mmCIF file of C-alpha atoms in Angstrom:
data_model
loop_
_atom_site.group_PDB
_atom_site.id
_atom_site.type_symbol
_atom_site.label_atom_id
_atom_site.label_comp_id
_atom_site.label_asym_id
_atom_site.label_seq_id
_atom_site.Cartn_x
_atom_site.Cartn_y
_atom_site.Cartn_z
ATOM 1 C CA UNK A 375 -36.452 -87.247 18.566
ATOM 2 C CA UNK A 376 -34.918 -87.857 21.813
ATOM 3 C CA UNK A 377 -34.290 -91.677 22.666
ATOM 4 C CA UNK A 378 -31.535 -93.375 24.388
ATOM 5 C CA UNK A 379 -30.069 -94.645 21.439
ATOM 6 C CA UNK A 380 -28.880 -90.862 19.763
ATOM 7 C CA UNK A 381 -30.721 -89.432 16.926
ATOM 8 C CA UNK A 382 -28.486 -88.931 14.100
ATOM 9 C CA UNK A 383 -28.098 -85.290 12.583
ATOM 10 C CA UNK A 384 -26.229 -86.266 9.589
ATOM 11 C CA UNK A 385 -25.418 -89.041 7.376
ATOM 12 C CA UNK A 386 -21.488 -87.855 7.189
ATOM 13 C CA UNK A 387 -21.072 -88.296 11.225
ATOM 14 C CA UNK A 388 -21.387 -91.491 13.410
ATOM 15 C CA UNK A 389 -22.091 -91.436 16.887
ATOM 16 C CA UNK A 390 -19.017 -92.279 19.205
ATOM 17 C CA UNK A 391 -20.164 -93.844 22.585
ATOM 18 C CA UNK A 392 -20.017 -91.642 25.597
ATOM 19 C CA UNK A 393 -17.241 -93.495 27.352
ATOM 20 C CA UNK A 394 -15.121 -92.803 24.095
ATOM 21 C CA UNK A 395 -16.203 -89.283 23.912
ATOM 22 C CA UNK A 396 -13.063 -87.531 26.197
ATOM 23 C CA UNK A 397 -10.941 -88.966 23.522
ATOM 24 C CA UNK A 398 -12.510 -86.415 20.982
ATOM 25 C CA UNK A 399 -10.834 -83.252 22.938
ATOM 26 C CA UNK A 400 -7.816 -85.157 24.814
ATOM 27 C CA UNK A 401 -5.342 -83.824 22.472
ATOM 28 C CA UNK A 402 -6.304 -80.358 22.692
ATOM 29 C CA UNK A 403 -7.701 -79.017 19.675
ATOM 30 C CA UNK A 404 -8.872 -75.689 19.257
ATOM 31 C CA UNK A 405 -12.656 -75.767 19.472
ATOM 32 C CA UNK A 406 -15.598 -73.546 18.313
ATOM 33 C CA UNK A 407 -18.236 -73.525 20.900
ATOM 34 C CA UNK A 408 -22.162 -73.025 19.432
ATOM 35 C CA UNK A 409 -24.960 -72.150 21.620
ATOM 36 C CA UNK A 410 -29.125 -71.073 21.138
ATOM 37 C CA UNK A 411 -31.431 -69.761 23.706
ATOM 38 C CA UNK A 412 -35.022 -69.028 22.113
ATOM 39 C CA UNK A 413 -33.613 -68.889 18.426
ATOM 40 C CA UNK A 414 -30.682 -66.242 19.215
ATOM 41 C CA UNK A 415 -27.538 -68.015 18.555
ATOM 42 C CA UNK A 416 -24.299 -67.382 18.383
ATOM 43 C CA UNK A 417 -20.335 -69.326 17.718
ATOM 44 C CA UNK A 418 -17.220 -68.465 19.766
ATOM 45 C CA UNK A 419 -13.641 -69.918 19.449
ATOM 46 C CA UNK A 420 -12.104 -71.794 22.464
ATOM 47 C CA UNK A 421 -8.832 -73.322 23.055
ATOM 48 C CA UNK A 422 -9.352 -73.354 26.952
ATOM 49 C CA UNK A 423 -11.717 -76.778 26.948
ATOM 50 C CA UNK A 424 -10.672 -80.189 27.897
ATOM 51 C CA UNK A 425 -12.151 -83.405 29.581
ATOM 52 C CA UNK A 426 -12.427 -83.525 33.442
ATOM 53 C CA UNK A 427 -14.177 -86.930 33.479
ATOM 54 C CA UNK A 428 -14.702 -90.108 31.905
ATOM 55 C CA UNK A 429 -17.925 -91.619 33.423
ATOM 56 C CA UNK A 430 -20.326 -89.882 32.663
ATOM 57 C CA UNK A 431 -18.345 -87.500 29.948
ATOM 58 C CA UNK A 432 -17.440 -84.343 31.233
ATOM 59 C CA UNK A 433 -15.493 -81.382 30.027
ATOM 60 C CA UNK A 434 -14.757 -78.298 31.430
ATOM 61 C CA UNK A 435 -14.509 -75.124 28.619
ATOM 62 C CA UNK A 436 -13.508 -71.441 29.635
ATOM 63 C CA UNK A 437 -16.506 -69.184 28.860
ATOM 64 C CA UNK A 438 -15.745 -65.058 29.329
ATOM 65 C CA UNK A 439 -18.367 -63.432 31.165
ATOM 66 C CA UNK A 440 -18.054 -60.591 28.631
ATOM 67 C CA UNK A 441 -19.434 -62.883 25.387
ATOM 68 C CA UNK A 442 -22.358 -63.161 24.034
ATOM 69 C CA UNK A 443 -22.421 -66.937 24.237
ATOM 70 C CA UNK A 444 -22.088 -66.733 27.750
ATOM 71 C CA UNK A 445 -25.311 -65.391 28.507
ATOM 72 C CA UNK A 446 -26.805 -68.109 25.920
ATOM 73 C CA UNK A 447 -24.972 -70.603 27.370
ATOM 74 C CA UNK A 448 -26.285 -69.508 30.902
ATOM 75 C CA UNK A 449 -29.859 -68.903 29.907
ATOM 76 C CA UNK A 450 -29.891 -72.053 27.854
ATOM 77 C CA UNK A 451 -27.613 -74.643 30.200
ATOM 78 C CA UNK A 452 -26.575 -76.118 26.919
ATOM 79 C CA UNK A 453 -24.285 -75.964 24.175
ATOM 80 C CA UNK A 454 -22.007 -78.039 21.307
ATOM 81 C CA UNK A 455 -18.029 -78.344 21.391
ATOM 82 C CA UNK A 456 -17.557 -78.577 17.730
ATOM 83 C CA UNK A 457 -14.152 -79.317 16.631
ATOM 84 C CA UNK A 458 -13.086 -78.022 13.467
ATOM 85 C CA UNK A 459 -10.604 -78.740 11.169
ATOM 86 C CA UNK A 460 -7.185 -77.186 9.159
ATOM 87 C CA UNK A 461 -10.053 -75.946 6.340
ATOM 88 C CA UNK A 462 -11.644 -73.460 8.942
ATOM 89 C CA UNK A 463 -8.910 -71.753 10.239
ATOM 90 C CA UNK A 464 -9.979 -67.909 9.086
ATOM 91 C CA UNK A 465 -13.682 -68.942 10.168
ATOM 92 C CA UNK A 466 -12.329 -70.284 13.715
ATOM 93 C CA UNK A 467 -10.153 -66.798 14.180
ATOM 94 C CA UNK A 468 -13.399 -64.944 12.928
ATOM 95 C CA UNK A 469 -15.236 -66.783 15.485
ATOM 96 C CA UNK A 470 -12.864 -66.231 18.332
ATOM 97 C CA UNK A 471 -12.582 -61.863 17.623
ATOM 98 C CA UNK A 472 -16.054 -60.890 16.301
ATOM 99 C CA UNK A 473 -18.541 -60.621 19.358
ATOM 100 C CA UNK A 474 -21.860 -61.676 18.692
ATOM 101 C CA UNK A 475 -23.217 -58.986 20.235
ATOM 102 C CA UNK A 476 -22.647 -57.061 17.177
ATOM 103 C CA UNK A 477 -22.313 -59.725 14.304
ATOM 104 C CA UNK A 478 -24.125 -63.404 13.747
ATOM 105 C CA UNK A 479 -20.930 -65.344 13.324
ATOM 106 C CA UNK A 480 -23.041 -67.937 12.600
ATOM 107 C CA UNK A 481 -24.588 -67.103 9.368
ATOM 108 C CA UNK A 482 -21.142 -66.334 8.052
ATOM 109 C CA UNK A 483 -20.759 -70.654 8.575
ATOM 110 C CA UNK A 484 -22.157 -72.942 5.821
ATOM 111 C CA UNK A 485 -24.241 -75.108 7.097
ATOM 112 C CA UNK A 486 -25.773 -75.702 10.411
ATOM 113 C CA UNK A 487 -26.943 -79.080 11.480
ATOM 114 C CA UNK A 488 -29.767 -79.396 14.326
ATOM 115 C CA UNK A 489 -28.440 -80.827 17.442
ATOM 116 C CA UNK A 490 -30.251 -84.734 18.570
ATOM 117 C CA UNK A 491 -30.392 -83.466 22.287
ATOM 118 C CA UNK A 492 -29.860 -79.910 22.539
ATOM 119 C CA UNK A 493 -30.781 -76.504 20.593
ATOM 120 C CA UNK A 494 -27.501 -75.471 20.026
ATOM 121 C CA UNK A 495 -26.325 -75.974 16.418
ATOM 122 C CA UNK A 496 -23.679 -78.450 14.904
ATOM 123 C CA UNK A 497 -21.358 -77.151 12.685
ATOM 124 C CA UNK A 498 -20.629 -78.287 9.184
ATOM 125 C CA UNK A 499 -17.345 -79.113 8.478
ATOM 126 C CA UNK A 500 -16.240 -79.465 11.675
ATOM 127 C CA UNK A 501 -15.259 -83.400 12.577
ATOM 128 C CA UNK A 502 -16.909 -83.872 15.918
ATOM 129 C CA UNK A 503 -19.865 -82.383 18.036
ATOM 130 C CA UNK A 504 -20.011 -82.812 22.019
ATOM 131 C CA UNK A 505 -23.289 -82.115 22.596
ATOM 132 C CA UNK A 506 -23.544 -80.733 26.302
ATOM 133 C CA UNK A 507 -25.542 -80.317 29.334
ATOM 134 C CA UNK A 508 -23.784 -77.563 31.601
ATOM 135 C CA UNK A 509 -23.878 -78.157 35.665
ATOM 136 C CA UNK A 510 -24.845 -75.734 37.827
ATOM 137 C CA UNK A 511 -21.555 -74.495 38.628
ATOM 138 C CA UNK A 512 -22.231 -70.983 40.428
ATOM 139 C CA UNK A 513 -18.340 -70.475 41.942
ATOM 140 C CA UNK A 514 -16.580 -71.798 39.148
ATOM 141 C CA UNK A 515 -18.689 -69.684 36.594
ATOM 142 C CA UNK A 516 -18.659 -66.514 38.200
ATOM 143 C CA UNK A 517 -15.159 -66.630 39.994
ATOM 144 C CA UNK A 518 -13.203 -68.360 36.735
ATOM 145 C CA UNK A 519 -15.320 -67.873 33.785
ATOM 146 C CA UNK A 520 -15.302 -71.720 34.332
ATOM 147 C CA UNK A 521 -18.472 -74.268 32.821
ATOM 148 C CA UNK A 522 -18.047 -77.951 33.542
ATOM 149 C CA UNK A 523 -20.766 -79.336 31.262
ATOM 150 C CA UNK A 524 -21.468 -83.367 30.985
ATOM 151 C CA UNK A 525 -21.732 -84.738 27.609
ATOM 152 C CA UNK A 526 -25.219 -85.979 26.160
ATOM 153 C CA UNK A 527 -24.000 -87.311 22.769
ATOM 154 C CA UNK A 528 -20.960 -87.127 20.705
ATOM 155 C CA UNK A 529 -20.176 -87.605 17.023
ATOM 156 C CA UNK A 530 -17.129 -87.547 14.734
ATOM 157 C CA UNK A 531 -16.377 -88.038 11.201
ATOM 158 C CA UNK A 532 -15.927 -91.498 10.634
ATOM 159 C CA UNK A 533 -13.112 -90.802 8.150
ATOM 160 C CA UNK A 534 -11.158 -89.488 10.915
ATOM 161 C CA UNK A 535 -11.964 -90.975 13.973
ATOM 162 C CA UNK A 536 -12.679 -94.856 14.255
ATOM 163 C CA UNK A 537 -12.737 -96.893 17.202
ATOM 164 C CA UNK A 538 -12.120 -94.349 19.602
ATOM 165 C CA UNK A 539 -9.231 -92.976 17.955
ATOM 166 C CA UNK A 540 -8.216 -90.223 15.924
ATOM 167 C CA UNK A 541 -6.811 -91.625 12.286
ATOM 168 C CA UNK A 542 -5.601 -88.195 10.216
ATOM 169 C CA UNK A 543 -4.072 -89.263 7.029
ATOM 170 C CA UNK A 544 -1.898 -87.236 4.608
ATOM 171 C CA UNK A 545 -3.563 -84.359 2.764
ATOM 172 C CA UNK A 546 -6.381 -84.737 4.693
ATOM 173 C CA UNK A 547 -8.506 -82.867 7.059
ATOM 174 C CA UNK A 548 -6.953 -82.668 10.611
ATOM 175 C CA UNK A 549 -7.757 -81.167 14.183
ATOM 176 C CA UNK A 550 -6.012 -77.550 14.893
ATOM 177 C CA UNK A 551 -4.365 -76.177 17.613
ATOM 178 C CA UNK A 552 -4.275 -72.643 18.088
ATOM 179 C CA UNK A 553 -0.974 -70.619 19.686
ATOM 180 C CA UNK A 554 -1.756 -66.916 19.437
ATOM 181 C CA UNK A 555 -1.516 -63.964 17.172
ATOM 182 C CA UNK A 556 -3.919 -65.547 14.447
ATOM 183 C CA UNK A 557 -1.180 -68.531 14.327
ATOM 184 C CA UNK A 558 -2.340 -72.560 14.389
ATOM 185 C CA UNK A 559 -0.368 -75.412 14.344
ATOM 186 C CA UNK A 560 -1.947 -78.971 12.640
ATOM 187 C CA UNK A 561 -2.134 -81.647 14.902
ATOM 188 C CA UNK A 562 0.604 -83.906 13.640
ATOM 189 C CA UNK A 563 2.498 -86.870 13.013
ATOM 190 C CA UNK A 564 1.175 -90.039 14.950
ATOM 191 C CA UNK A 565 3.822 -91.453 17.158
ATOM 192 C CA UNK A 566 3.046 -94.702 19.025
ATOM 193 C CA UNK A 567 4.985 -95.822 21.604
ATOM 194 C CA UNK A 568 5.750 -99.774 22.719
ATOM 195 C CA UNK B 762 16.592 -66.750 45.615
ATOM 196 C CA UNK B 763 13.308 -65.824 46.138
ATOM 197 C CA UNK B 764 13.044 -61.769 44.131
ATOM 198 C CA UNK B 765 10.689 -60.238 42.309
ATOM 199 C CA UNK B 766 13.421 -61.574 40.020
ATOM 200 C CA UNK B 767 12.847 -65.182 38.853
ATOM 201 C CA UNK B 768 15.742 -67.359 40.171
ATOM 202 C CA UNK B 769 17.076 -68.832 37.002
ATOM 203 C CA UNK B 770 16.930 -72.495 37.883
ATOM 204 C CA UNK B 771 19.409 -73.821 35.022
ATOM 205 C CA UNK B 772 21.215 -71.822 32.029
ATOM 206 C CA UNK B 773 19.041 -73.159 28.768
ATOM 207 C CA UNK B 774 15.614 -72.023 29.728
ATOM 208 C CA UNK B 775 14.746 -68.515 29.797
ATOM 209 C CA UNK B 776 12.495 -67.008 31.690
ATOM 210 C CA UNK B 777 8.986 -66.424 30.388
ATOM 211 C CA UNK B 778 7.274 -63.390 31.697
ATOM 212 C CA UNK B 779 3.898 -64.320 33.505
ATOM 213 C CA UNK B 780 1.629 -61.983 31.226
ATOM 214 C CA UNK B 781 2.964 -64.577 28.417
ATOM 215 C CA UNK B 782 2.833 -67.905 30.836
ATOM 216 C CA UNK B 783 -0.711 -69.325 29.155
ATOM 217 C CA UNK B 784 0.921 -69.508 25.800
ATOM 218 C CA UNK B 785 3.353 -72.337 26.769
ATOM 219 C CA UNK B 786 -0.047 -74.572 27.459
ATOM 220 C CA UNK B 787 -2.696 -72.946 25.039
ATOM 221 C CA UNK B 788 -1.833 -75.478 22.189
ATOM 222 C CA UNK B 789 -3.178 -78.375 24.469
ATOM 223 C CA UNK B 790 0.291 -80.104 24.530
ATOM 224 C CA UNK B 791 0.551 -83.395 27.319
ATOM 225 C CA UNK B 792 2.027 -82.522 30.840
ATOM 226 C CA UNK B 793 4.617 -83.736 33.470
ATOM 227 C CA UNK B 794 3.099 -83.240 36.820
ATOM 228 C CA UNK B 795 6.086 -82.669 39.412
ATOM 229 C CA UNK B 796 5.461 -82.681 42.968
ATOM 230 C CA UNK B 797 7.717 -82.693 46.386
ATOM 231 C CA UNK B 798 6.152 -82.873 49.892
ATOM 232 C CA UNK B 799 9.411 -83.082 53.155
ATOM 233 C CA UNK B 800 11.511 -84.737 50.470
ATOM 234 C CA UNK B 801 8.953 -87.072 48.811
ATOM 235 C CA UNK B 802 9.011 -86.220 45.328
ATOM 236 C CA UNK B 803 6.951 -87.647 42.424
ATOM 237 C CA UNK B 804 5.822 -86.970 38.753
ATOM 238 C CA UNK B 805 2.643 -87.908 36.570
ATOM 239 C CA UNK B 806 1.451 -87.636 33.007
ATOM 240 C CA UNK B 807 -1.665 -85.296 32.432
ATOM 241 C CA UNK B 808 -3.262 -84.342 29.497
ATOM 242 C CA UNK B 809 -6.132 -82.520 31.575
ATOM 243 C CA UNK B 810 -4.211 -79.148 31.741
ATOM 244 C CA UNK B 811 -5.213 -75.810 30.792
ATOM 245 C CA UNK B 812 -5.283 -72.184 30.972
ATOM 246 C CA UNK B 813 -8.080 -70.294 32.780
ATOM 247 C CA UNK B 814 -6.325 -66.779 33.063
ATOM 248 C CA UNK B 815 -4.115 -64.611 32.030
ATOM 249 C CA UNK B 816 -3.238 -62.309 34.792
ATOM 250 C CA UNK B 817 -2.650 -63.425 36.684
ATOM 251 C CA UNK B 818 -2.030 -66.952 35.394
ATOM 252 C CA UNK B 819 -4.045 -69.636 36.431
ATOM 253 C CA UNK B 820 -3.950 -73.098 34.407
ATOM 254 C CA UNK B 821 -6.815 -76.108 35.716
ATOM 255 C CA UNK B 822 -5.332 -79.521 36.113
ATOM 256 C CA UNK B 823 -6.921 -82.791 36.993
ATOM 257 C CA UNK B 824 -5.177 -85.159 39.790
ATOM 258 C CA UNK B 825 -6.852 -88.009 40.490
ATOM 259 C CA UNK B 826 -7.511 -88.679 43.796
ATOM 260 C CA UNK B 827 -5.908 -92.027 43.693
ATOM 261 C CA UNK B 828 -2.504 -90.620 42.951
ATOM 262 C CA UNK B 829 0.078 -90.676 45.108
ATOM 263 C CA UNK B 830 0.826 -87.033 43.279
ATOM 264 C CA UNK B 831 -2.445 -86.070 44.216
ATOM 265 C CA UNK B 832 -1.398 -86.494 47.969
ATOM 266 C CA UNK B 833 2.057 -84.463 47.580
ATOM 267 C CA UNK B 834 0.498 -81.343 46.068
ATOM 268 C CA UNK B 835 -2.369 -81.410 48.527
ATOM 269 C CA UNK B 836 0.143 -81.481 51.354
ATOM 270 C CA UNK B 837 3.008 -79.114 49.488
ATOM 271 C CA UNK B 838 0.072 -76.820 47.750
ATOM 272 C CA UNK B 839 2.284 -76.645 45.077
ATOM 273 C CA UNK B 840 3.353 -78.355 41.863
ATOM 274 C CA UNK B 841 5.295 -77.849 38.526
ATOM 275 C CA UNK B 842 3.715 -78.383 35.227
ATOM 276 C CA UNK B 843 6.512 -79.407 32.529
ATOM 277 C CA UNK B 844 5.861 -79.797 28.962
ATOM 278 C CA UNK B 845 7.703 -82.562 27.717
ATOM 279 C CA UNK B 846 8.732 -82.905 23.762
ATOM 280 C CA UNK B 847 9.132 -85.457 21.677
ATOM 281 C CA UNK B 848 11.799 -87.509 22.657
ATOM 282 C CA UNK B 849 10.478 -88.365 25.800
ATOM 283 C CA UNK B 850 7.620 -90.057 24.588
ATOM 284 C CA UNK B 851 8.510 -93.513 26.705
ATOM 285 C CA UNK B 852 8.989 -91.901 29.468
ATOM 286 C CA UNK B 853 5.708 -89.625 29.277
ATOM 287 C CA UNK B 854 3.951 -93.036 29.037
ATOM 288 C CA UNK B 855 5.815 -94.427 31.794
ATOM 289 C CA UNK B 856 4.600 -91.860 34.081
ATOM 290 C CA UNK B 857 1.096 -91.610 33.214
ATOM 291 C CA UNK B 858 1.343 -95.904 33.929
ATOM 292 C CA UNK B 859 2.816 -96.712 36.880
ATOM 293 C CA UNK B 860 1.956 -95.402 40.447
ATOM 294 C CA UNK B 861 4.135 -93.136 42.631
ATOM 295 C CA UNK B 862 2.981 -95.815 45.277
ATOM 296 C CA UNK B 863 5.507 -98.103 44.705
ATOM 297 C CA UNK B 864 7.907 -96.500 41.944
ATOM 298 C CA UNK B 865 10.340 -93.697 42.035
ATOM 299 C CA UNK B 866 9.246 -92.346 38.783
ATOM 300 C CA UNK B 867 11.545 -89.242 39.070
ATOM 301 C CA UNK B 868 14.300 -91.386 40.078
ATOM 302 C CA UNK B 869 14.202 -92.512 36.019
ATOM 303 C CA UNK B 870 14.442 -89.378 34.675
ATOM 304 C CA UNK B 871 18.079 -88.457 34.664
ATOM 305 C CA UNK B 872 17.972 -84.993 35.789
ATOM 306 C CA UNK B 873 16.241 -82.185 37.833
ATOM 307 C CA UNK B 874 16.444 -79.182 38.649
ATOM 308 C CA UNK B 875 15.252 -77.600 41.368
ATOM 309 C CA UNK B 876 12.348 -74.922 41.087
ATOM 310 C CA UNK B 877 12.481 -71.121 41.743
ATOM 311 C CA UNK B 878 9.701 -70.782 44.005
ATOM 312 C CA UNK B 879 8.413 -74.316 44.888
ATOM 313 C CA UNK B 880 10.056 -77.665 46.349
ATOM 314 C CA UNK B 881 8.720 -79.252 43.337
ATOM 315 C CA UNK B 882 11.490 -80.144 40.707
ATOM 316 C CA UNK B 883 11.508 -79.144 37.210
ATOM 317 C CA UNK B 884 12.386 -81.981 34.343
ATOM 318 C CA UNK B 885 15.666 -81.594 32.205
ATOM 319 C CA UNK B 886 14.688 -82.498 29.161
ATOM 320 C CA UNK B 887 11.393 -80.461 29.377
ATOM 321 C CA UNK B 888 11.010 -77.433 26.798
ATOM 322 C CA UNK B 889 8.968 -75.726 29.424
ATOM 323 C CA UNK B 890 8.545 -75.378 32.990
ATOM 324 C CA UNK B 891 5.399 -74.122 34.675
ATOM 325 C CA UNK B 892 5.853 -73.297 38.898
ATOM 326 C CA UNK B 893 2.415 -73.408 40.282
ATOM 327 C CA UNK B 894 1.153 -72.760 43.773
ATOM 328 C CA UNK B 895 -2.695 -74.627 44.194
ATOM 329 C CA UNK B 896 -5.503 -71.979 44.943
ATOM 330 C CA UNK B 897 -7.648 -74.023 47.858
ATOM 331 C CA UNK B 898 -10.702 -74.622 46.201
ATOM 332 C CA UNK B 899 -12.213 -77.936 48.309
ATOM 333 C CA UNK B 900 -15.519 -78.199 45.672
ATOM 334 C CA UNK B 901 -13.121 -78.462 42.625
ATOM 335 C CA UNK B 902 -10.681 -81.081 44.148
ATOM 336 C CA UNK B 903 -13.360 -83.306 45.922
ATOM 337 C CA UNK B 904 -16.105 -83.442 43.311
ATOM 338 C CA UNK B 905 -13.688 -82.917 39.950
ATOM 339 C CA UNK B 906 -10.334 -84.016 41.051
ATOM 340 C CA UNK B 907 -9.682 -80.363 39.226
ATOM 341 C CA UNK B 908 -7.057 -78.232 40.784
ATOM 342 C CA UNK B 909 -6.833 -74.186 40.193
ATOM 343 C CA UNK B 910 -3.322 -73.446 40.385
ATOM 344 C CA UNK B 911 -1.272 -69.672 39.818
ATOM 345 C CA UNK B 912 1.522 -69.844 37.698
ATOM 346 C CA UNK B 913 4.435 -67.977 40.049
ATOM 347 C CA UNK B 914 7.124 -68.508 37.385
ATOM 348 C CA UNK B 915 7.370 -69.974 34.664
ATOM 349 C CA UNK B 916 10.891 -71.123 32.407
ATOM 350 C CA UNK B 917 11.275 -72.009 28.071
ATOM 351 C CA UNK B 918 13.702 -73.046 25.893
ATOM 352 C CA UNK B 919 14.898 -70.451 23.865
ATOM 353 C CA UNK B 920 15.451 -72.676 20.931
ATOM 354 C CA UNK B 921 11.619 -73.316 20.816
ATOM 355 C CA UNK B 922 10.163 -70.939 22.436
ATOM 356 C CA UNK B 923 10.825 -66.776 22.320
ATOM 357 C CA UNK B 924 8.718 -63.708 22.138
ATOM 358 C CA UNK B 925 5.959 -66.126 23.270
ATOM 359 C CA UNK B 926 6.037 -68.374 20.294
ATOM 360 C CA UNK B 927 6.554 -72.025 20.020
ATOM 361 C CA UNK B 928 9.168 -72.026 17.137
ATOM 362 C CA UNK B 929 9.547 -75.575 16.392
ATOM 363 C CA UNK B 930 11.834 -76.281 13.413
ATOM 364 C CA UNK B 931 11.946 -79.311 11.381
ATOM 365 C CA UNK B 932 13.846 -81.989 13.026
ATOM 366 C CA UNK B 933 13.989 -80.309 16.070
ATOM 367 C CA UNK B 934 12.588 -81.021 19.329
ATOM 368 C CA UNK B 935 8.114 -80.378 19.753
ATOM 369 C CA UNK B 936 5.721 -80.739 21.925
ATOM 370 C CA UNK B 937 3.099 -83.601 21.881
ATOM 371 C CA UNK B 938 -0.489 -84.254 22.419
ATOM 372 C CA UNK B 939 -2.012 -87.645 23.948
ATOM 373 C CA UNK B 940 -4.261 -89.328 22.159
ATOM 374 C CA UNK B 941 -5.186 -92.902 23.876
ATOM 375 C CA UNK B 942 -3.146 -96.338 24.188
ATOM 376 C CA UNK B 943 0.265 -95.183 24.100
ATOM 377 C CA UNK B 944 0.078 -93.391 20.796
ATOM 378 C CA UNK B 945 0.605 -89.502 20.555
ATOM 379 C CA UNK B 946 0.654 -86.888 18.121
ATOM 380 C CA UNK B 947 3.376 -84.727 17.251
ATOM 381 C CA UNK B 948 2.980 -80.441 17.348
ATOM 382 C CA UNK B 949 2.712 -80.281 13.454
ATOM 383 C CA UNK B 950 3.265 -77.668 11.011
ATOM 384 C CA UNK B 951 2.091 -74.210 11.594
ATOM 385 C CA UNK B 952 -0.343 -72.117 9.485
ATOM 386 C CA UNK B 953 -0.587 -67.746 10.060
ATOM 387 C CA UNK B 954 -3.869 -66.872 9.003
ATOM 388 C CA UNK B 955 -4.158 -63.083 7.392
#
């Protein structure tokens, strides 16, 4: 079902309007990207993605030319930023060193949730989706492994993100941010200024 | 100076070997933008920074074209990216508010010193200091307001970061990550995975 207002793929998640949706990644979590071209379909970790634009929604995500997701992603023109949370940190390293050429990282994850405008997957457990559009981007694909990709719709957790804003609370799931050598770090204490 | 050496531009940081330069930014922390063109000098607040190599280092930044940064770093084809921690939070905020136009943000920040390889200055009080020349790329900068810069040299605190780790320690200075509306999120705990 593809309408203006966005289907929803599941009851846990509520839609977040597209002019709210560069909030989901301006902090820079670590994100797993999910892609699908004619039923192949694969996951890979990425820390390199962050908004470029506000109106409409675009993000720009670091894709190697070496990955299997990149020639879904290619082949496709689509795929999902899902950001995970502090509970997936061995499947978001898995994701991010296992190539899908070889493995289907994918059926190692839970639960998959159909996407409401694209056939790339949502992941379970993770506590937003981007679901993207990429733009034909021939110099910045080939010469820096670079996709700038417009969002389509975007959904979060509702016990974590309200009102465009992220709202972690103590002992409970969080956004991760990854520093190298298998090594995270929890997004952290809220600090609001005057 | 200008060696194969890096210059040491002031006695706390050390410097960070290039191969190890995309570390300092792959957690997603929030950015000082420094910038000098002939002797006019300004800074701004970004969030939009990334890495999109490793060798050699490139990071992706986004300058709005409105900016009166935006002109110095066109003109200069150069600019610093400084990581900020947590006690600057006000002043983050400050310059990510008002305009270069008609404030002298730097002049607010109490000290600078001057970069290693660029006119650009680099902000005491930063953990990390990022000299970046812009790689011309017209399409990027007119249509995305995204710049491609090299990383030349690049400058940490030991106390937080060595061996190219962020070591925070409990009530010791972090990094931060913007969220929206003046509120920001501490660099929290960190979790090794196996």
């Amino acid at each position: 079902m593809k309408t203006d207002m966005q289907a929803k793929p599941e009851s846990s998640h509520d839609p977040v309007p597209l002019e709210k949706a560069y909030l989901l990644l301006n902090h820079g979590p670590v994100t797993l990207i999910s892609s699908c071209h004619q039923g192949r379909r694969n996951v890979m970790a990425a820390s390199w993605a962050m908004p470029v634009d506000f109106s409409p929604p675009k993000m720009a995500v670091v894709i190697d030319r070496q990955t299997y997701s990149r020639e879904l992603i290619e082949r496709s023109g689509e795929l999902v930023i899902n950001i995970p949370s502090d509970r997936m940190l061995e499947a978001i390293v898995h994701a991010g060193t296992a190539s899908g050429h070889s493995v289907d990282k994918l059926r190692e994850l839970p639960e998959l949730c159909p996407g409401s405008h694209v056939a790339a997957p949502l992941i379970a457990g993770c506590l937003a989706w981007l679901e993207c559009k990429v733009l034909p981007e021939p110099h910045n694909q080939r010469q820096h492994d670079l996709f700038i990709v417009e969002v389509l719709a975007a959904w979060a957790d509702p016990s974590v993100f309200r009102q465009g804003r992220w709202l972690f609370e103590t002992g409970g799931p969080r956004t991760v941010h990854y520093s190298a050598g298998g090594q995270f770090f929890l997004t952290g204490e809220a600090k609001q200024t005057k």
